[in-house]
Coordinates of C-alpha atoms in Angstrom, one line a residue:
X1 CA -9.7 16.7 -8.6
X2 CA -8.8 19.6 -10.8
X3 CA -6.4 22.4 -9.4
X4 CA -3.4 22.3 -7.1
X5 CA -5.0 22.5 -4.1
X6 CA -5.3 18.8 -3.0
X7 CA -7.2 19.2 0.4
X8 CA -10.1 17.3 0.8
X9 CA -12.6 18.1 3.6
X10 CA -13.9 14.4 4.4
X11 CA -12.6 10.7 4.5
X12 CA -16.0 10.3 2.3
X13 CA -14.3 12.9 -0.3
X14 CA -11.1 11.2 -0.4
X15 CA -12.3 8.1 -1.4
X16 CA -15.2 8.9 -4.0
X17 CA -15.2 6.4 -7.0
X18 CA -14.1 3.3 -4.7
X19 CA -16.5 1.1 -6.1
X20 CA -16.5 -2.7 -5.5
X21 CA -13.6 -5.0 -7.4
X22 CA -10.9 -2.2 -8.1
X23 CA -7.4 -2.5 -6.7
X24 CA -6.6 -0.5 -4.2
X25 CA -2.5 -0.5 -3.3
X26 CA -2.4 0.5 0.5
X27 CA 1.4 1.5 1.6
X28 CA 2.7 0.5 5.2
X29 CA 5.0 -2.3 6.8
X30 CA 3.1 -4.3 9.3
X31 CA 1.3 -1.6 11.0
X32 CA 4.2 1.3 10.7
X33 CA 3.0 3.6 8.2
X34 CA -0.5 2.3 7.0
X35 CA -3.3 4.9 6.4
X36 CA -5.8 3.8 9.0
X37 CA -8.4 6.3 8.7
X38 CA -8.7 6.0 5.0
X39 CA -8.6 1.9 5.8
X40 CA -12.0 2.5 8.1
X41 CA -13.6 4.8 5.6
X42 CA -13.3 1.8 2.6
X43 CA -14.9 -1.0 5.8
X44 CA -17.9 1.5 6.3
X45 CA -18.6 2.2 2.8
X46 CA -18.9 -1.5 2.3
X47 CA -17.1 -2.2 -1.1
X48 CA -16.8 -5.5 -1.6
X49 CA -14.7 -7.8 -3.5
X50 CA -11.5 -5.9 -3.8
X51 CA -8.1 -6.4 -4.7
X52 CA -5.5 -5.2 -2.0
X53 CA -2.0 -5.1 -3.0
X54 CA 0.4 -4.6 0.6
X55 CA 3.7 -6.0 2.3
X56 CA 0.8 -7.8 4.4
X57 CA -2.6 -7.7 5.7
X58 CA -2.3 -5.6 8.9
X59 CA -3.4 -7.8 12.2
X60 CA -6.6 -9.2 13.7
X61 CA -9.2 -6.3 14.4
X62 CA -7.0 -3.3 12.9
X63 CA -5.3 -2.2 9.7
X64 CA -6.3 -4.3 6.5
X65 CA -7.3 -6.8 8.8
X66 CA -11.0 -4.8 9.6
X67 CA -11.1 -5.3 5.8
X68 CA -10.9 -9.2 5.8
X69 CA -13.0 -8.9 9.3
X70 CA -15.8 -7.6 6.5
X71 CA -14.9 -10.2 4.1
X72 CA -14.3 -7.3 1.4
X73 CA -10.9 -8.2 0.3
X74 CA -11.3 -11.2 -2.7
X75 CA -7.8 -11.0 -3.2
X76 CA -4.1 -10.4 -1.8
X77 CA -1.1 -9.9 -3.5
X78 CA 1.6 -9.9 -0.3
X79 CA 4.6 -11.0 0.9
X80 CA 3.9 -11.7 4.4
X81 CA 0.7 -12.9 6.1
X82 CA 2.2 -11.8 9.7
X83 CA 0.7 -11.9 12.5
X84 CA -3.2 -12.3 11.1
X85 CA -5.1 -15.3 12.2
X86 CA -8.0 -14.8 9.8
X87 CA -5.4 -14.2 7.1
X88 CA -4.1 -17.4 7.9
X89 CA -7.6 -19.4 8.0
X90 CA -9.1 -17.7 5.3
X91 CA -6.4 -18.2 3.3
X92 CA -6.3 -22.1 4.1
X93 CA -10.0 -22.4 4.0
X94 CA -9.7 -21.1 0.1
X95 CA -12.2 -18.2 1.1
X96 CA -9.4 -15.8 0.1
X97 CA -7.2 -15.6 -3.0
X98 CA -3.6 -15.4 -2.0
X99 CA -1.1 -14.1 -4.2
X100 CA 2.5 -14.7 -2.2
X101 CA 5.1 -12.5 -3.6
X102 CA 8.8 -11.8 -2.8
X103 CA 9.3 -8.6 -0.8
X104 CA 11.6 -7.4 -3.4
X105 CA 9.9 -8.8 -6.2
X106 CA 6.7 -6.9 -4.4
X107 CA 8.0 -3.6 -4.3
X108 CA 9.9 -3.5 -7.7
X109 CA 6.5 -4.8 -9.6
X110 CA 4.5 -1.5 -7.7
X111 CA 7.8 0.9 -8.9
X112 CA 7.9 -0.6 -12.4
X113 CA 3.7 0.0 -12.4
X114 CA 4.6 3.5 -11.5
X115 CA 7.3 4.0 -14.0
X116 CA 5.0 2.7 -17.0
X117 CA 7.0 -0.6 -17.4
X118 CA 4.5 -3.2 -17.7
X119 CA 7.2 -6.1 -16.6
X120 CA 11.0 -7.2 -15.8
X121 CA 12.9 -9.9 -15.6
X122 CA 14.4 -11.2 -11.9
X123 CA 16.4 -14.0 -10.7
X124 CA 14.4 -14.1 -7.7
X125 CA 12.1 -17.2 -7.2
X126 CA 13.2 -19.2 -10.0
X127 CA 13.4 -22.9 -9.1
X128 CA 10.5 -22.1 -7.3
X129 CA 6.6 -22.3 -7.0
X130 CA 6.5 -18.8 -7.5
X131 CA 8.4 -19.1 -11.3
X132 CA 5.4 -21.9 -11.7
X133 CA 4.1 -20.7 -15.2
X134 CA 6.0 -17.9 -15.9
X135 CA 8.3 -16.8 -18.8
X136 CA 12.1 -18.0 -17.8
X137 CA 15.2 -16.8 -20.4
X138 CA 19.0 -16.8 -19.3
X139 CA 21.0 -13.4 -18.8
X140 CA 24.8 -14.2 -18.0
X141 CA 24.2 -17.6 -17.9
X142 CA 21.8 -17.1 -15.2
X143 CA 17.8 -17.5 -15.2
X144 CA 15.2 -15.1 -14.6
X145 CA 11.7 -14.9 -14.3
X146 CA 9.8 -12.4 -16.3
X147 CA 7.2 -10.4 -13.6
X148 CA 4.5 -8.0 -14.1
X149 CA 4.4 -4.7 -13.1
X150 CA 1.3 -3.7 -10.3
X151 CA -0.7 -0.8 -11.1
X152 CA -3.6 0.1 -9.2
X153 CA -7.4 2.1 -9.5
X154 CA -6.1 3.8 -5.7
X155 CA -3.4 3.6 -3.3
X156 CA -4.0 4.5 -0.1
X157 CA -1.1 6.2 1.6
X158 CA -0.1 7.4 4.8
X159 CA 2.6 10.4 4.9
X160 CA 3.5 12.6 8.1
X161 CA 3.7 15.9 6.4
X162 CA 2.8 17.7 3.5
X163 CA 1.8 20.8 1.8
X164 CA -1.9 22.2 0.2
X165 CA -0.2 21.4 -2.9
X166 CA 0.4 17.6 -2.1
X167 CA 4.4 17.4 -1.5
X168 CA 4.4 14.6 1.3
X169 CA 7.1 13.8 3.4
X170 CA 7.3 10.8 5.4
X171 CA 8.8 10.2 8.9
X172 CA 11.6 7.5 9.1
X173 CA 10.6 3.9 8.3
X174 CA 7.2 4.8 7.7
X175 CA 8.3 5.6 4.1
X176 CA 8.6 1.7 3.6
X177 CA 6.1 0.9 0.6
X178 CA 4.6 4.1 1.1
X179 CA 6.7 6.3 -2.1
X180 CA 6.4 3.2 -4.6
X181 CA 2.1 2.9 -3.8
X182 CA 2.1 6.4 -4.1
X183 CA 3.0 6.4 -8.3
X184 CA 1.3 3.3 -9.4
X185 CA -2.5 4.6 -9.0
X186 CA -4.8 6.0 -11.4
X187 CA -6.0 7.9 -8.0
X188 CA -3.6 8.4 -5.1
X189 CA -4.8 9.6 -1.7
X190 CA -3.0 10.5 1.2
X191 CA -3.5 10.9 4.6
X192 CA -1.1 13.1 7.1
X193 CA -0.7 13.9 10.6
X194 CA 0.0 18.1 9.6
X195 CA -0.7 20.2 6.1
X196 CA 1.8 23.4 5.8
X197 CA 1.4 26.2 3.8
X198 CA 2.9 26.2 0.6
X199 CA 6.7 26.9 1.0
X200 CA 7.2 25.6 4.5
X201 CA 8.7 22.2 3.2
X202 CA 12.2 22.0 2.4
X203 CA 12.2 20.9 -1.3
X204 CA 15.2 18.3 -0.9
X205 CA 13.2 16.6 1.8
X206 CA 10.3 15.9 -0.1
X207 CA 9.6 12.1 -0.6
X208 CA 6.3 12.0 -2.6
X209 CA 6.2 15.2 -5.1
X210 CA 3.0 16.8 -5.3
X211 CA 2.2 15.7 -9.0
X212 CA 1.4 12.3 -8.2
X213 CA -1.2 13.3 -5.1
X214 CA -4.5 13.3 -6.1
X215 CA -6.3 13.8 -2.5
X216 CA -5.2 14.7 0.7
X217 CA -6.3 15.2 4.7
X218 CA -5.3 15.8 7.6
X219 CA -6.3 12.9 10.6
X220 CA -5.8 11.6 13.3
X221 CA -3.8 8.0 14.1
X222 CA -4.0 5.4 16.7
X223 CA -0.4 4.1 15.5
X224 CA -0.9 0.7 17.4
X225 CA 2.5 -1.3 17.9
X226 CA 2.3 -4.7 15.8
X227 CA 4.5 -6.2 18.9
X228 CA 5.5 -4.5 22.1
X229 CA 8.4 -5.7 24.1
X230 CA 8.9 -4.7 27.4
X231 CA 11.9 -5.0 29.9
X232 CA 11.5 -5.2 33.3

């Protein structure tokens, strides 16, 4: 995309270059906040053999979960399998490469891979299978664990508003990993519920400047409840 105009006309558009085996960071938090048109578009074009990097892997029969449905995923890097069945099984059966990760740990490696620093050190998980293999060096008389950053070929993002020019803004907790997917991609698109005019955002409430959007459309969302509670 060249210009500042980051409107796309088609879910095809957005997602031109997705080619099997990239790594595609998709923002969300169980199913608040995940970019669920932009998910069907990658199930019907049919790339295969991806690597998806997210808290977890939606549910059975929406979200990420149409992706494992498909068998396109090869790998997850997640902290959660949730409330996913076929995660679970395909996981156990060894037909899906699992990559468990610390929340915290999760979402610092996608900032650091969006700041352009390619790893940290953190106390979290040592004395753990997680440290397994990894560098370990005292700070304070305390051990860490050297991680690597998380950068990504596209993230796939869902925001609630945002300008032609790509300024996204997004409603409550649906920012969760949304902001941090959103810098760590070599092609960022997002999806939104309204695009303003230039100007009609309030600068100060803008989450996801402009300059790292590569893409963006306008759709429309389902926003199925993970787990709905009812009282009588």
């Amino acid at each position: 995309m060249a210009g500042l105009d980051k409107r796309v006309s088609s879910y095809q558009e957005a997602l031109d270059g997705l080619t099997d085996n990239m790594t595609v960071l998709a923002g969300g938090f169980g199913l608040c906040g995940i970019a669920e048109n932009l998910i069907g578009e990658i199930r019907r074009r049919g790339v295969s053999g991806l690597t998806v990097v997210s808290n977890n892997c939606g549910v059975d029969g929406f979200g990420l979960g149409l992706l494992l449905e498909n068998r396109q995923i090869r790998k997850i890097i997640a902290s959660y399998v949730g409330e996913n069945a076929l995660f679970e099984q395909l996981a156990l059966n060894g037909e899906l490469e699992v990559e468990l990760t610390p929340q915290g740990t999760l979402a610092e490696k996608v900032r650091a891979g969006g700041a352009g620093i390619p790893a940290f050190f953190t106390a979290t998980g040592y004395g753990t299978p997680i440290a397994e293999g990894k560098e370990v060096r005292q700070f304070n008389q305390r051990p860490y664990i050297l991680e690597q950053a998380i950068a990504g070929d596209f993230a796939i993002i869902k925001g609630w508003k945002a300008d032609h020019y790509g300024n996204v803004i997004y409603r409550h907790t649906a920012q969760n990993f949304n902001p941090l997917m959103a810098t760590a991609a070599r092609i960022t698109v997002v999806e939104v519920e309204e695009i303003v005019a230039p100007g009609e955002l309030d600068p100060a409430a803008i989450h996801t400047p402009g300059i790292y959007v590569d893409r963006l459309i306008q759709g429309t969302f389902e926003k199925r409840i993970e787990q709905r509670t009812l009282r009588s």
